[in-house]
């Protein structure tokens, strides 16, 4: 008796090696028999395609699974994605500070560094310095540069993901349209001597949302993260994928007009970021004689229990909560996460006050309003996981296997 025809893959043919890898990585099919059943491929064809993945070092055999047959027999050998065959580099840029890390393919941070890096200095010195950090971090983590499969970078501005270039970023002067991917790939090579690797660039709030959703809320089909630091931005993850809009501008809620007279760094008046960001709160504190120049200064004051900082943070939270009532009504998320420098009790209290007052009960009935779990590491983890998601997507797997000669 002949088996049923193999199910067609994304390219119109039978399921590819990349699609088998995706089934294993997602946990939907983790034995040879399950892969046969899921795809309709013959045992021999499944074996040939798995052999390529084994030779690439991307799959390994795990422990035996349960015996499915009531007649007994050998337990099925499970298949696992081997997350030790390569590592990922990631960096998260803020206005005056940056973090960088080496991560495993499962998102575990293996080595990390943070320090001063002023984004207004421009892309050349900043990206060159990141290359230097990456070289030192690989040594610290005990990994070779040729083990790196990709680099992820989070930036505080809107990104055209087709090109990896930022588009008119209000707080990144000199970066508009710059070839970030190419320069960071060269910086990696200059400081490590290894060949260039793929570079993924995305907005910081997007990557924070992706990292938090994938690691802490994988079952949440509509997830929103709002980052309130020097500026304000939001990341939206729908069905496990970042929602970016037509050209990467989705989530830019910091430039929604709220009727205030304050001038924003984008040049317009009345933007939410101009009155409710960490930078705006720092400005009001400075006017009152309290030393504060940035969102991180406000965070330090809040941690120290400064009463005026707490009052202004709560007021800022109310303004943001008013806008989020519309966001929640439009997107109906299951989780709304507040992150960034102001993500403490005073700000969260203000958000809740206006959000629940202005949004319809139907929109908030199943909503969890929470603060960041990964905190300062969210952008790094999200960047690393997005690199892995792209490099091991079925359509990229075949291309990479051919390049490896398997």
mmCIF file of C-alpha atoms in Angstrom:
data_model
loop_
_atom_site.group_PDB
_atom_site.id
_atom_site.type_symbol
_atom_site.label_atom_id
_atom_site.label_comp_id
_atom_site.label_asym_id
_atom_site.label_seq_id
_atom_site.Cartn_x
_atom_site.Cartn_y
_atom_site.Cartn_z
ATOM 1 C CA UNK A 1 0.000 0.000 0.000
ATOM 2 C CA UNK A 2 1.376 3.398 -0.909
ATOM 3 C CA UNK A 3 1.480 6.270 1.559
ATOM 4 C CA UNK A 4 -0.507 9.432 1.082
ATOM 5 C CA UNK A 5 1.133 12.210 -0.950
ATOM 6 C CA UNK A 6 3.414 14.537 1.008
ATOM 7 C CA UNK A 7 1.785 17.802 1.986
ATOM 8 C CA UNK A 8 2.943 20.741 -0.020
ATOM 9 C CA UNK A 9 5.371 23.201 1.519
ATOM 10 C CA UNK A 10 5.382 26.977 1.274
ATOM 11 C CA UNK A 11 7.076 26.914 -2.096
ATOM 12 C CA UNK A 12 4.407 24.616 -3.589
ATOM 13 C CA UNK A 13 6.434 21.379 -3.340
ATOM 14 C CA UNK A 14 6.659 18.734 -0.661
ATOM 15 C CA UNK A 15 7.654 19.754 2.866
ATOM 16 C CA UNK A 16 11.287 20.845 2.865
ATOM 17 C CA UNK A 17 14.068 20.229 5.353
ATOM 18 C CA UNK A 18 13.370 23.725 6.666
ATOM 19 C CA UNK A 19 9.742 22.900 7.329
ATOM 20 C CA UNK A 20 10.721 19.713 9.144
ATOM 21 C CA UNK A 21 13.085 21.784 11.292
ATOM 22 C CA UNK A 22 10.282 24.228 12.047
ATOM 23 C CA UNK A 23 8.013 21.384 13.146
ATOM 24 C CA UNK A 24 10.705 20.151 15.531
ATOM 25 C CA UNK A 25 11.567 23.629 16.861
ATOM 26 C CA UNK A 26 7.906 24.434 17.505
ATOM 27 C CA UNK A 27 7.303 21.112 19.255
ATOM 28 C CA UNK A 28 4.523 20.149 16.838
ATOM 29 C CA UNK A 29 6.365 17.012 15.675
ATOM 30 C CA UNK A 30 9.441 15.723 17.480
ATOM 31 C CA UNK A 31 9.813 12.135 16.252
ATOM 32 C CA UNK A 32 10.360 10.701 12.788
ATOM 33 C CA UNK A 33 6.948 9.077 12.905
ATOM 34 C CA UNK A 34 5.251 12.307 13.888
ATOM 35 C CA UNK A 35 7.005 14.139 11.052
ATOM 36 C CA UNK A 36 5.763 11.500 8.600
ATOM 37 C CA UNK A 37 2.236 11.868 9.913
ATOM 38 C CA UNK A 38 2.319 15.667 9.890
ATOM 39 C CA UNK A 39 3.772 16.015 6.383
ATOM 40 C CA UNK A 40 2.657 12.883 4.589
ATOM 41 C CA UNK A 41 6.241 12.246 3.483
ATOM 42 C CA UNK A 42 7.595 8.718 3.279
ATOM 43 C CA UNK A 43 9.918 7.382 5.938
ATOM 44 C CA UNK A 44 12.827 7.437 3.478
ATOM 45 C CA UNK A 45 12.205 11.049 2.446
ATOM 46 C CA UNK A 46 11.930 12.219 6.060
ATOM 47 C CA UNK A 47 15.186 10.384 6.790
ATOM 48 C CA UNK A 48 17.019 12.038 3.891
ATOM 49 C CA UNK A 49 15.903 15.529 4.911
ATOM 50 C CA UNK A 50 16.693 14.988 8.556
ATOM 51 C CA UNK A 51 20.137 13.706 7.578
ATOM 52 C CA UNK A 52 20.934 17.102 6.050
ATOM 53 C CA UNK A 53 19.908 18.836 9.287
ATOM 54 C CA UNK A 54 22.033 16.434 11.338
ATOM 55 C CA UNK A 55 25.057 17.012 9.098
ATOM 56 C CA UNK A 56 24.626 20.765 9.497
ATOM 57 C CA UNK A 57 24.664 20.270 13.266
ATOM 58 C CA UNK A 58 21.224 21.796 13.702
ATOM 59 C CA UNK A 59 19.426 18.712 15.035
ATOM 60 C CA UNK A 60 20.289 16.153 17.691
ATOM 61 C CA UNK A 61 18.607 13.118 19.135
ATOM 62 C CA UNK A 62 17.090 13.432 22.576
ATOM 63 C CA UNK A 63 15.719 10.925 25.020
ATOM 64 C CA UNK A 64 13.306 8.203 23.976
ATOM 65 C CA UNK A 65 9.665 9.198 23.968
ATOM 66 C CA UNK A 66 6.668 7.138 25.096
ATOM 67 C CA UNK A 67 5.790 3.903 23.300
ATOM 68 C CA UNK A 68 2.746 4.688 21.183
ATOM 69 C CA UNK A 69 1.769 1.125 20.308
ATOM 70 C CA UNK A 70 -0.285 -0.938 22.802
ATOM 71 C CA UNK A 71 1.838 -3.895 21.684
ATOM 72 C CA UNK A 72 4.925 -2.311 23.183
ATOM 73 C CA UNK A 73 8.253 -2.017 21.427
ATOM 74 C CA UNK A 74 11.065 0.469 21.439
ATOM 75 C CA UNK A 75 10.367 4.032 22.561
ATOM 76 C CA UNK A 76 10.500 6.637 19.796
ATOM 77 C CA UNK A 77 13.691 8.689 19.670
ATOM 78 C CA UNK A 78 12.855 12.352 19.993
ATOM 79 C CA UNK A 79 14.450 15.057 17.900
ATOM 80 C CA UNK A 80 15.677 18.363 19.298
ATOM 81 C CA UNK A 81 16.943 21.617 17.830
ATOM 82 C CA UNK A 82 20.614 21.784 18.835
ATOM 83 C CA UNK A 83 20.953 25.299 20.208
ATOM 84 C CA UNK A 84 24.657 24.829 20.975
ATOM 85 C CA UNK A 85 25.926 24.758 17.377
ATOM 86 C CA UNK A 86 26.089 28.564 17.066
ATOM 87 C CA UNK A 87 25.643 31.790 19.027
ATOM 88 C CA UNK A 88 24.063 35.167 18.339
ATOM 89 C CA UNK A 89 25.308 38.673 19.104
ATOM 90 C CA UNK A 90 22.872 41.407 20.103
ATOM 91 C CA UNK A 91 22.988 45.065 21.097
ATOM 92 C CA UNK A 92 20.407 47.518 22.393
ATOM 93 C CA UNK A 93 21.089 51.216 21.814
ATOM 94 C CA UNK A 94 19.596 53.965 23.953
ATOM 95 C CA UNK A 95 20.319 57.681 23.727
ATOM 96 C CA UNK A 96 23.402 57.689 25.975
ATOM 97 C CA UNK A 97 23.811 54.070 26.962
ATOM 98 C CA UNK A 98 24.007 50.659 25.308
ATOM 99 C CA UNK A 99 24.015 46.977 26.146
ATOM 100 C CA UNK A 100 25.536 44.134 24.170
ATOM 101 C CA UNK A 101 25.531 40.389 24.684
ATOM 102 C CA UNK A 102 26.374 36.957 23.372
ATOM 103 C CA UNK A 103 23.290 34.726 23.419
ATOM 104 C CA UNK A 104 22.560 31.082 22.815
ATOM 105 C CA UNK A 105 20.113 30.198 20.056
ATOM 106 C CA UNK A 106 17.455 29.686 22.738
ATOM 107 C CA UNK A 107 17.874 33.252 24.034
ATOM 108 C CA UNK A 108 20.055 32.613 27.075
ATOM 109 C CA UNK A 109 22.523 35.434 27.730
ATOM 110 C CA UNK A 110 26.032 33.948 27.909
ATOM 111 C CA UNK A 111 28.020 37.174 28.380
ATOM 112 C CA UNK A 112 26.920 40.798 28.672
ATOM 113 C CA UNK A 113 28.391 44.291 28.705
ATOM 114 C CA UNK A 114 26.849 47.716 29.239
ATOM 115 C CA UNK A 115 28.374 51.159 29.063
ATOM 116 C CA UNK A 116 28.171 54.710 27.813
ATOM 117 C CA UNK A 117 27.586 55.033 24.087
ATOM 118 C CA UNK A 118 26.127 58.327 22.866
ATOM 119 C CA UNK A 119 23.829 57.805 19.915
ATOM 120 C CA UNK A 120 24.143 61.455 18.866
ATOM 121 C CA UNK A 121 27.825 60.822 18.082
ATOM 122 C CA UNK A 122 26.585 59.178 14.893
ATOM 123 C CA UNK A 123 26.622 55.706 13.370
ATOM 124 C CA UNK A 124 30.311 55.384 12.476
ATOM 125 C CA UNK A 125 31.811 55.614 15.992
ATOM 126 C CA UNK A 126 28.866 53.904 17.691
ATOM 127 C CA UNK A 127 28.796 50.855 15.409
ATOM 128 C CA UNK A 128 32.579 50.564 15.412
ATOM 129 C CA UNK A 129 32.554 50.514 19.205
ATOM 130 C CA UNK A 130 29.878 47.811 19.183
ATOM 131 C CA UNK A 131 32.202 45.695 17.033
ATOM 132 C CA UNK A 132 34.873 46.117 19.702
ATOM 133 C CA UNK A 133 32.421 45.137 22.439
ATOM 134 C CA UNK A 134 31.364 42.050 20.491
ATOM 135 C CA UNK A 135 34.969 40.851 20.138
ATOM 136 C CA UNK A 136 35.567 41.179 23.886
ATOM 137 C CA UNK A 137 32.265 39.505 24.743
ATOM 138 C CA UNK A 138 33.029 36.466 22.583
ATOM 139 C CA UNK A 139 36.296 36.015 24.463
ATOM 140 C CA UNK A 140 34.465 36.405 27.762
ATOM 141 C CA UNK A 141 31.841 33.839 26.739
ATOM 142 C CA UNK A 142 34.459 31.384 25.477
ATOM 143 C CA UNK A 143 33.147 31.301 21.906
ATOM 144 C CA UNK A 144 34.936 31.792 18.587
ATOM 145 C CA UNK A 145 33.862 34.508 16.169
ATOM 146 C CA UNK A 146 33.194 31.888 13.484
ATOM 147 C CA UNK A 147 30.475 30.420 15.732
ATOM 148 C CA UNK A 148 28.383 33.587 15.347
ATOM 149 C CA UNK A 149 25.470 33.073 12.949
ATOM 150 C CA UNK A 150 23.972 36.563 13.111
ATOM 151 C CA UNK A 151 23.713 39.923 14.876
ATOM 152 C CA UNK A 152 20.597 41.695 16.144
ATOM 153 C CA UNK A 153 20.435 45.419 16.879
ATOM 154 C CA UNK A 154 17.706 47.377 18.675
ATOM 155 C CA UNK A 155 17.540 51.104 17.934
ATOM 156 C CA UNK A 156 15.327 53.883 19.384
ATOM 157 C CA UNK A 157 13.711 54.888 16.123
ATOM 158 C CA UNK A 158 11.440 53.665 13.305
ATOM 159 C CA UNK A 159 13.085 51.091 11.037
ATOM 160 C CA UNK A 160 12.370 50.063 7.461
ATOM 161 C CA UNK A 161 12.897 46.353 8.022
ATOM 162 C CA UNK A 162 13.388 45.659 4.299
ATOM 163 C CA UNK A 163 16.576 47.749 4.324
ATOM 164 C CA UNK A 164 17.484 47.837 8.023
ATOM 165 C CA UNK A 165 17.732 51.643 7.852
ATOM 166 C CA UNK A 166 16.124 54.040 10.318
ATOM 167 C CA UNK A 167 13.619 56.489 8.864
ATOM 168 C CA UNK A 168 13.613 60.087 10.135
ATOM 169 C CA UNK A 169 14.418 59.135 13.762
ATOM 170 C CA UNK A 170 13.747 62.123 16.071
ATOM 171 C CA UNK A 171 16.406 61.181 18.652
ATOM 172 C CA UNK A 172 19.052 59.717 16.294
ATOM 173 C CA UNK A 173 20.576 62.664 14.388
ATOM 174 C CA UNK A 174 22.844 61.544 11.566
ATOM 175 C CA UNK A 175 21.356 58.054 11.323
ATOM 176 C CA UNK A 176 18.524 58.676 8.840
ATOM 177 C CA UNK A 177 18.912 56.283 5.897
ATOM 178 C CA UNK A 178 22.343 55.061 7.051
ATOM 179 C CA UNK A 179 23.387 51.502 6.078
ATOM 180 C CA UNK A 180 23.424 50.094 9.617
ATOM 181 C CA UNK A 181 23.479 46.468 8.514
ATOM 182 C CA UNK A 182 26.513 46.893 6.300
ATOM 183 C CA UNK A 183 28.527 48.976 8.766
ATOM 184 C CA UNK A 184 27.839 46.698 11.747
ATOM 185 C CA UNK A 185 28.743 43.616 9.693
ATOM 186 C CA UNK A 186 32.048 45.298 8.735
ATOM 187 C CA UNK A 187 32.697 46.347 12.345
ATOM 188 C CA UNK A 188 32.255 42.721 13.426
ATOM 189 C CA UNK A 189 34.774 41.593 10.811
ATOM 190 C CA UNK A 190 37.225 44.409 11.613
ATOM 191 C CA UNK A 191 37.356 43.530 15.299
ATOM 192 C CA UNK A 192 37.144 39.716 15.090
ATOM 193 C CA UNK A 193 38.645 38.796 11.723
ATOM 194 C CA UNK A 194 35.647 36.562 11.007
ATOM 195 C CA UNK A 195 33.543 36.770 7.835
ATOM 196 C CA UNK A 196 30.543 39.077 7.894
ATOM 197 C CA UNK A 197 27.285 37.625 9.203
ATOM 198 C CA UNK A 198 23.639 38.647 8.652
ATOM 199 C CA UNK A 199 22.498 41.682 10.668
ATOM 200 C CA UNK A 200 18.902 42.267 11.751
ATOM 201 C CA UNK A 201 17.899 45.808 12.785
ATOM 202 C CA UNK A 202 14.572 46.698 14.400
ATOM 203 C CA UNK A 203 12.962 49.237 16.674
ATOM 204 C CA UNK A 204 13.770 48.776 20.358
ATOM 205 C CA UNK A 205 10.147 48.594 21.515
ATOM 206 C CA UNK A 206 9.407 45.964 18.853
ATOM 207 C CA UNK A 207 12.298 43.801 20.003
ATOM 208 C CA UNK A 208 11.473 44.265 23.681
ATOM 209 C CA UNK A 209 7.894 43.196 22.974
ATOM 210 C CA UNK A 210 9.088 40.195 20.959
ATOM 211 C CA UNK A 211 11.496 39.080 23.687
ATOM 212 C CA UNK A 212 8.941 39.452 26.464
ATOM 213 C CA UNK A 213 6.138 37.769 24.530
ATOM 214 C CA UNK A 214 8.169 34.811 23.316
ATOM 215 C CA UNK A 215 9.761 34.072 26.704
ATOM 216 C CA UNK A 216 7.029 35.054 29.161
ATOM 217 C CA UNK A 217 3.683 35.081 27.331
ATOM 218 C CA UNK A 218 3.971 32.664 24.382
ATOM 219 C CA UNK A 219 0.251 31.848 24.453
ATOM 220 C CA UNK A 220 -0.833 35.501 24.259
ATOM 221 C CA UNK A 221 -2.011 36.103 20.680
ATOM 222 C CA UNK A 222 -2.158 39.902 21.011
ATOM 223 C CA UNK A 223 0.586 41.481 23.110
ATOM 224 C CA UNK A 224 1.461 45.176 23.519
ATOM 225 C CA UNK A 225 4.564 46.609 25.209
ATOM 226 C CA UNK A 226 4.955 50.335 25.854
ATOM 227 C CA UNK A 227 8.459 51.628 26.510
ATOM 228 C CA UNK A 228 8.639 54.956 28.337
ATOM 229 C CA UNK A 229 12.199 56.228 28.566
ATOM 230 C CA UNK A 230 13.717 59.277 26.877
ATOM 231 C CA UNK A 231 10.934 58.829 24.305
ATOM 232 C CA UNK A 232 7.785 56.716 24.123
ATOM 233 C CA UNK A 233 7.216 53.806 21.763
ATOM 234 C CA UNK A 234 5.163 50.632 21.592
ATOM 235 C CA UNK A 235 5.797 47.159 20.243
ATOM 236 C CA UNK A 236 2.944 44.910 19.113
ATOM 237 C CA UNK A 237 3.207 41.133 18.709
ATOM 238 C CA UNK A 238 0.277 39.370 17.012
ATOM 239 C CA UNK A 239 0.202 35.578 16.705
ATOM 240 C CA UNK A 240 3.886 35.372 17.614
ATOM 241 C CA UNK A 241 5.073 37.892 14.991
ATOM 242 C CA UNK A 242 5.967 41.572 15.298
ATOM 243 C CA UNK A 243 3.351 43.839 13.740
ATOM 244 C CA UNK A 244 5.218 46.665 12.003
ATOM 245 C CA UNK A 245 2.638 48.267 9.740
ATOM 246 C CA UNK A 246 3.296 49.116 6.095
ATOM 247 C CA UNK A 247 6.808 50.551 6.482
ATOM 248 C CA UNK A 248 7.853 49.950 10.089
ATOM 249 C CA UNK A 249 5.976 52.857 11.665
ATOM 250 C CA UNK A 250 3.489 50.878 13.773
ATOM 251 C CA UNK A 251 3.609 51.540 17.512
ATOM 252 C CA UNK A 252 4.971 55.099 17.360
ATOM 253 C CA UNK A 253 2.490 56.301 19.980
ATOM 254 C CA UNK A 254 4.881 58.903 21.370
ATOM 255 C CA UNK A 255 3.867 61.191 18.504
ATOM 256 C CA UNK A 256 0.126 60.986 18.999
ATOM 257 C CA UNK A 257 -1.145 64.530 19.627
ATOM 258 C CA UNK A 258 -2.617 65.047 23.079
ATOM 259 C CA UNK A 259 -3.452 68.752 22.901
ATOM 260 C CA UNK A 260 -0.515 70.087 24.922
ATOM 261 C CA UNK A 261 1.572 73.079 23.862
ATOM 262 C CA UNK A 262 4.987 71.554 24.506
ATOM 263 C CA UNK A 263 7.282 71.129 21.504
ATOM 264 C CA UNK A 264 8.482 67.611 20.768
ATOM 265 C CA UNK A 265 11.948 66.659 19.552
ATOM 266 C CA UNK A 266 10.322 65.717 16.248
ATOM 267 C CA UNK A 267 9.540 69.415 15.724
ATOM 268 C CA UNK A 268 5.784 69.188 16.241
ATOM 269 C CA UNK A 269 3.789 70.461 19.180
ATOM 270 C CA UNK A 270 1.586 68.482 21.528
ATOM 271 C CA UNK A 271 3.077 64.998 21.079
ATOM 272 C CA UNK A 272 2.611 62.546 23.941
ATOM 273 C CA UNK A 273 6.396 62.165 24.256
ATOM 274 C CA UNK A 274 6.752 65.918 24.773
ATOM 275 C CA UNK A 275 4.732 65.791 27.985
ATOM 276 C CA UNK A 276 4.888 62.222 29.329
ATOM 277 C CA UNK A 277 8.259 60.667 28.423
ATOM 278 C CA UNK A 278 11.186 60.240 30.776
ATOM 279 C CA UNK A 279 12.849 63.154 29.005
ATOM 280 C CA UNK A 280 9.799 65.360 29.582
ATOM 281 C CA UNK A 281 9.645 64.444 33.275
ATOM 282 C CA UNK A 282 13.381 65.103 33.600
ATOM 283 C CA UNK A 283 12.874 68.534 32.046
ATOM 284 C CA UNK A 284 10.156 69.462 34.534
ATOM 285 C CA UNK A 285 12.289 68.274 37.425
ATOM 286 C CA UNK A 286 15.238 70.344 36.172
ATOM 287 C CA UNK A 287 12.988 73.411 35.972
ATOM 288 C CA UNK A 288 12.143 72.823 39.642
ATOM 289 C CA UNK A 289 15.832 72.661 40.566
ATOM 290 C CA UNK A 290 16.126 68.871 40.759
ATOM 291 C CA UNK A 291 19.197 67.558 38.859
ATOM 292 C CA UNK A 292 17.788 65.442 36.028
ATOM 293 C CA UNK A 293 18.685 65.343 32.343
ATOM 294 C CA UNK A 294 17.263 62.064 31.049
ATOM 295 C CA UNK A 295 14.858 59.227 31.688
ATOM 296 C CA UNK A 296 17.587 57.257 33.448
ATOM 297 C CA UNK A 297 18.040 60.135 35.912
ATOM 298 C CA UNK A 298 14.311 60.007 36.622
ATOM 299 C CA UNK A 299 14.548 56.255 37.166
ATOM 300 C CA UNK A 300 17.267 56.804 39.764
ATOM 301 C CA UNK A 301 15.178 59.452 41.534
ATOM 302 C CA UNK A 302 12.161 57.143 41.576
ATOM 303 C CA UNK A 303 14.261 54.322 43.001
ATOM 304 C CA UNK A 304 15.381 56.684 45.758
ATOM 305 C CA UNK A 305 11.760 57.569 46.580
ATOM 306 C CA UNK A 306 11.963 61.204 45.437
ATOM 307 C CA UNK A 307 8.414 62.583 46.038
ATOM 308 C CA UNK A 308 8.388 65.149 43.229
ATOM 309 C CA UNK A 309 9.664 62.627 40.720
ATOM 310 C CA UNK A 310 6.966 60.182 41.846
ATOM 311 C CA UNK A 311 4.220 62.791 41.470
ATOM 312 C CA UNK A 312 5.349 63.758 37.972
ATOM 313 C CA UNK A 313 5.715 60.098 36.961
ATOM 314 C CA UNK A 314 2.148 59.422 38.071
ATOM 315 C CA UNK A 315 0.914 62.414 36.085
ATOM 316 C CA UNK A 316 2.836 61.159 33.049
ATOM 317 C CA UNK A 317 1.252 57.741 33.535
ATOM 318 C CA UNK A 318 -2.214 59.284 33.431
ATOM 319 C CA UNK A 319 -1.433 60.962 30.101
ATOM 320 C CA UNK A 320 -0.107 57.722 28.649
ATOM 321 C CA UNK A 321 -3.049 55.776 30.089
ATOM 322 C CA UNK A 322 -5.450 58.107 28.300
ATOM 323 C CA UNK A 323 -3.821 57.245 24.956
ATOM 324 C CA UNK A 324 -3.595 53.545 25.824
ATOM 325 C CA UNK A 325 -7.344 53.400 26.315
ATOM 326 C CA UNK A 326 -7.633 53.892 22.552
ATOM 327 C CA UNK A 327 -4.810 51.423 21.849
ATOM 328 C CA UNK A 328 -6.475 48.748 23.981
ATOM 329 C CA UNK A 329 -9.864 49.362 22.387
ATOM 330 C CA UNK A 330 -8.347 49.052 18.905
ATOM 331 C CA UNK A 331 -6.101 46.010 19.457
ATOM 332 C CA UNK A 332 -7.852 44.154 22.309
ATOM 333 C CA UNK A 333 -4.578 42.699 23.691
ATOM 334 C CA UNK A 334 -4.377 40.066 26.385
ATOM 335 C CA UNK A 335 -1.264 41.650 27.927
ATOM 336 C CA UNK A 336 -0.280 45.309 28.147
ATOM 337 C CA UNK A 337 3.277 45.593 29.456
ATOM 338 C CA UNK A 338 4.857 48.822 30.701
ATOM 339 C CA UNK A 339 8.641 48.996 30.354
ATOM 340 C CA UNK A 340 11.446 51.531 30.351
ATOM 341 C CA UNK A 341 12.818 54.090 32.792
ATOM 342 C CA UNK A 342 9.427 55.141 34.197
ATOM 343 C CA UNK A 343 8.013 51.616 34.580
ATOM 344 C CA UNK A 344 7.532 51.782 38.341
ATOM 345 C CA UNK A 345 4.602 51.984 40.718
ATOM 346 C CA UNK A 346 3.801 55.734 40.371
ATOM 347 C CA UNK A 347 3.697 55.629 36.567
ATOM 348 C CA UNK A 348 1.792 52.321 36.469
ATOM 349 C CA UNK A 349 -0.754 53.702 38.948
ATOM 350 C CA UNK A 350 -1.370 56.670 36.667
ATOM 351 C CA UNK A 351 -1.757 54.421 33.618
ATOM 352 C CA UNK A 352 -4.301 52.229 35.361
ATOM 353 C CA UNK A 353 -6.334 55.220 36.587
ATOM 354 C CA UNK A 354 -7.001 56.586 33.102
ATOM 355 C CA UNK A 355 -6.956 53.324 31.179
ATOM 356 C CA UNK A 356 -9.745 51.712 33.163
ATOM 357 C CA UNK A 357 -11.663 54.975 33.356
ATOM 358 C CA UNK A 358 -11.642 55.639 29.591
ATOM 359 C CA UNK A 359 -11.622 52.195 27.989
ATOM 360 C CA UNK A 360 -14.819 50.163 27.657
ATOM 361 C CA UNK A 361 -15.099 47.309 30.176
ATOM 362 C CA UNK A 362 -15.302 44.887 27.238
ATOM 363 C CA UNK A 363 -11.806 45.939 26.154
ATOM 364 C CA UNK A 364 -10.204 45.379 29.547
ATOM 365 C CA UNK A 365 -12.154 42.353 30.789
ATOM 366 C CA UNK A 366 -9.353 39.942 29.881
ATOM 367 C CA UNK A 367 -6.434 42.371 29.971
ATOM 368 C CA UNK A 368 -3.393 41.977 32.215
ATOM 369 C CA UNK A 369 -1.474 45.212 32.819
ATOM 370 C CA UNK A 370 2.021 44.241 33.930
ATOM 371 C CA UNK A 371 5.586 45.509 34.079
ATOM 372 C CA UNK A 372 8.594 44.102 32.274
ATOM 373 C CA UNK A 373 9.922 40.705 33.340
ATOM 374 C CA UNK A 374 13.216 40.856 31.426
ATOM 375 C CA UNK A 375 13.709 44.556 32.255
ATOM 376 C CA UNK A 376 16.946 45.940 30.742
ATOM 377 C CA UNK A 377 17.611 42.680 28.906
ATOM 378 C CA UNK A 378 14.338 42.563 26.966
ATOM 379 C CA UNK A 379 15.754 44.240 23.853
ATOM 380 C CA UNK A 380 18.798 41.964 23.823
ATOM 381 C CA UNK A 381 16.731 38.804 24.183
ATOM 382 C CA UNK A 382 14.231 39.971 21.569
ATOM 383 C CA UNK A 383 17.004 40.854 19.112
ATOM 384 C CA UNK A 384 18.661 37.456 19.582
ATOM 385 C CA UNK A 385 15.418 35.525 19.198
ATOM 386 C CA UNK A 386 14.438 37.475 16.078
ATOM 387 C CA UNK A 387 17.789 36.668 14.445
ATOM 388 C CA UNK A 388 17.186 32.977 15.142
ATOM 389 C CA UNK A 389 13.587 33.146 13.898
ATOM 390 C CA UNK A 390 14.737 34.658 10.612
ATOM 391 C CA UNK A 391 17.828 32.507 10.033
ATOM 392 C CA UNK A 392 16.015 29.237 10.777
ATOM 393 C CA UNK A 393 12.790 30.099 8.967
ATOM 394 C CA UNK A 394 11.968 27.389 6.389
ATOM 395 C CA UNK A 395 12.716 29.604 3.402
ATOM 396 C CA UNK A 396 16.174 30.494 4.760
ATOM 397 C CA UNK A 397 17.101 26.986 5.868
ATOM 398 C CA UNK A 398 17.383 25.568 2.351
ATOM 399 C CA UNK A 399 19.550 28.485 1.251
ATOM 400 C CA UNK A 400 21.857 28.064 4.241
ATOM 401 C CA UNK A 401 22.081 24.279 3.894
ATOM 402 C CA UNK A 402 23.157 24.659 0.273
ATOM 403 C CA UNK A 403 25.778 27.198 1.328
ATOM 404 C CA UNK A 404 27.097 24.651 3.849
ATOM 405 C CA UNK A 405 27.240 22.007 1.136
ATOM 406 C CA UNK A 406 24.769 19.613 2.808
#
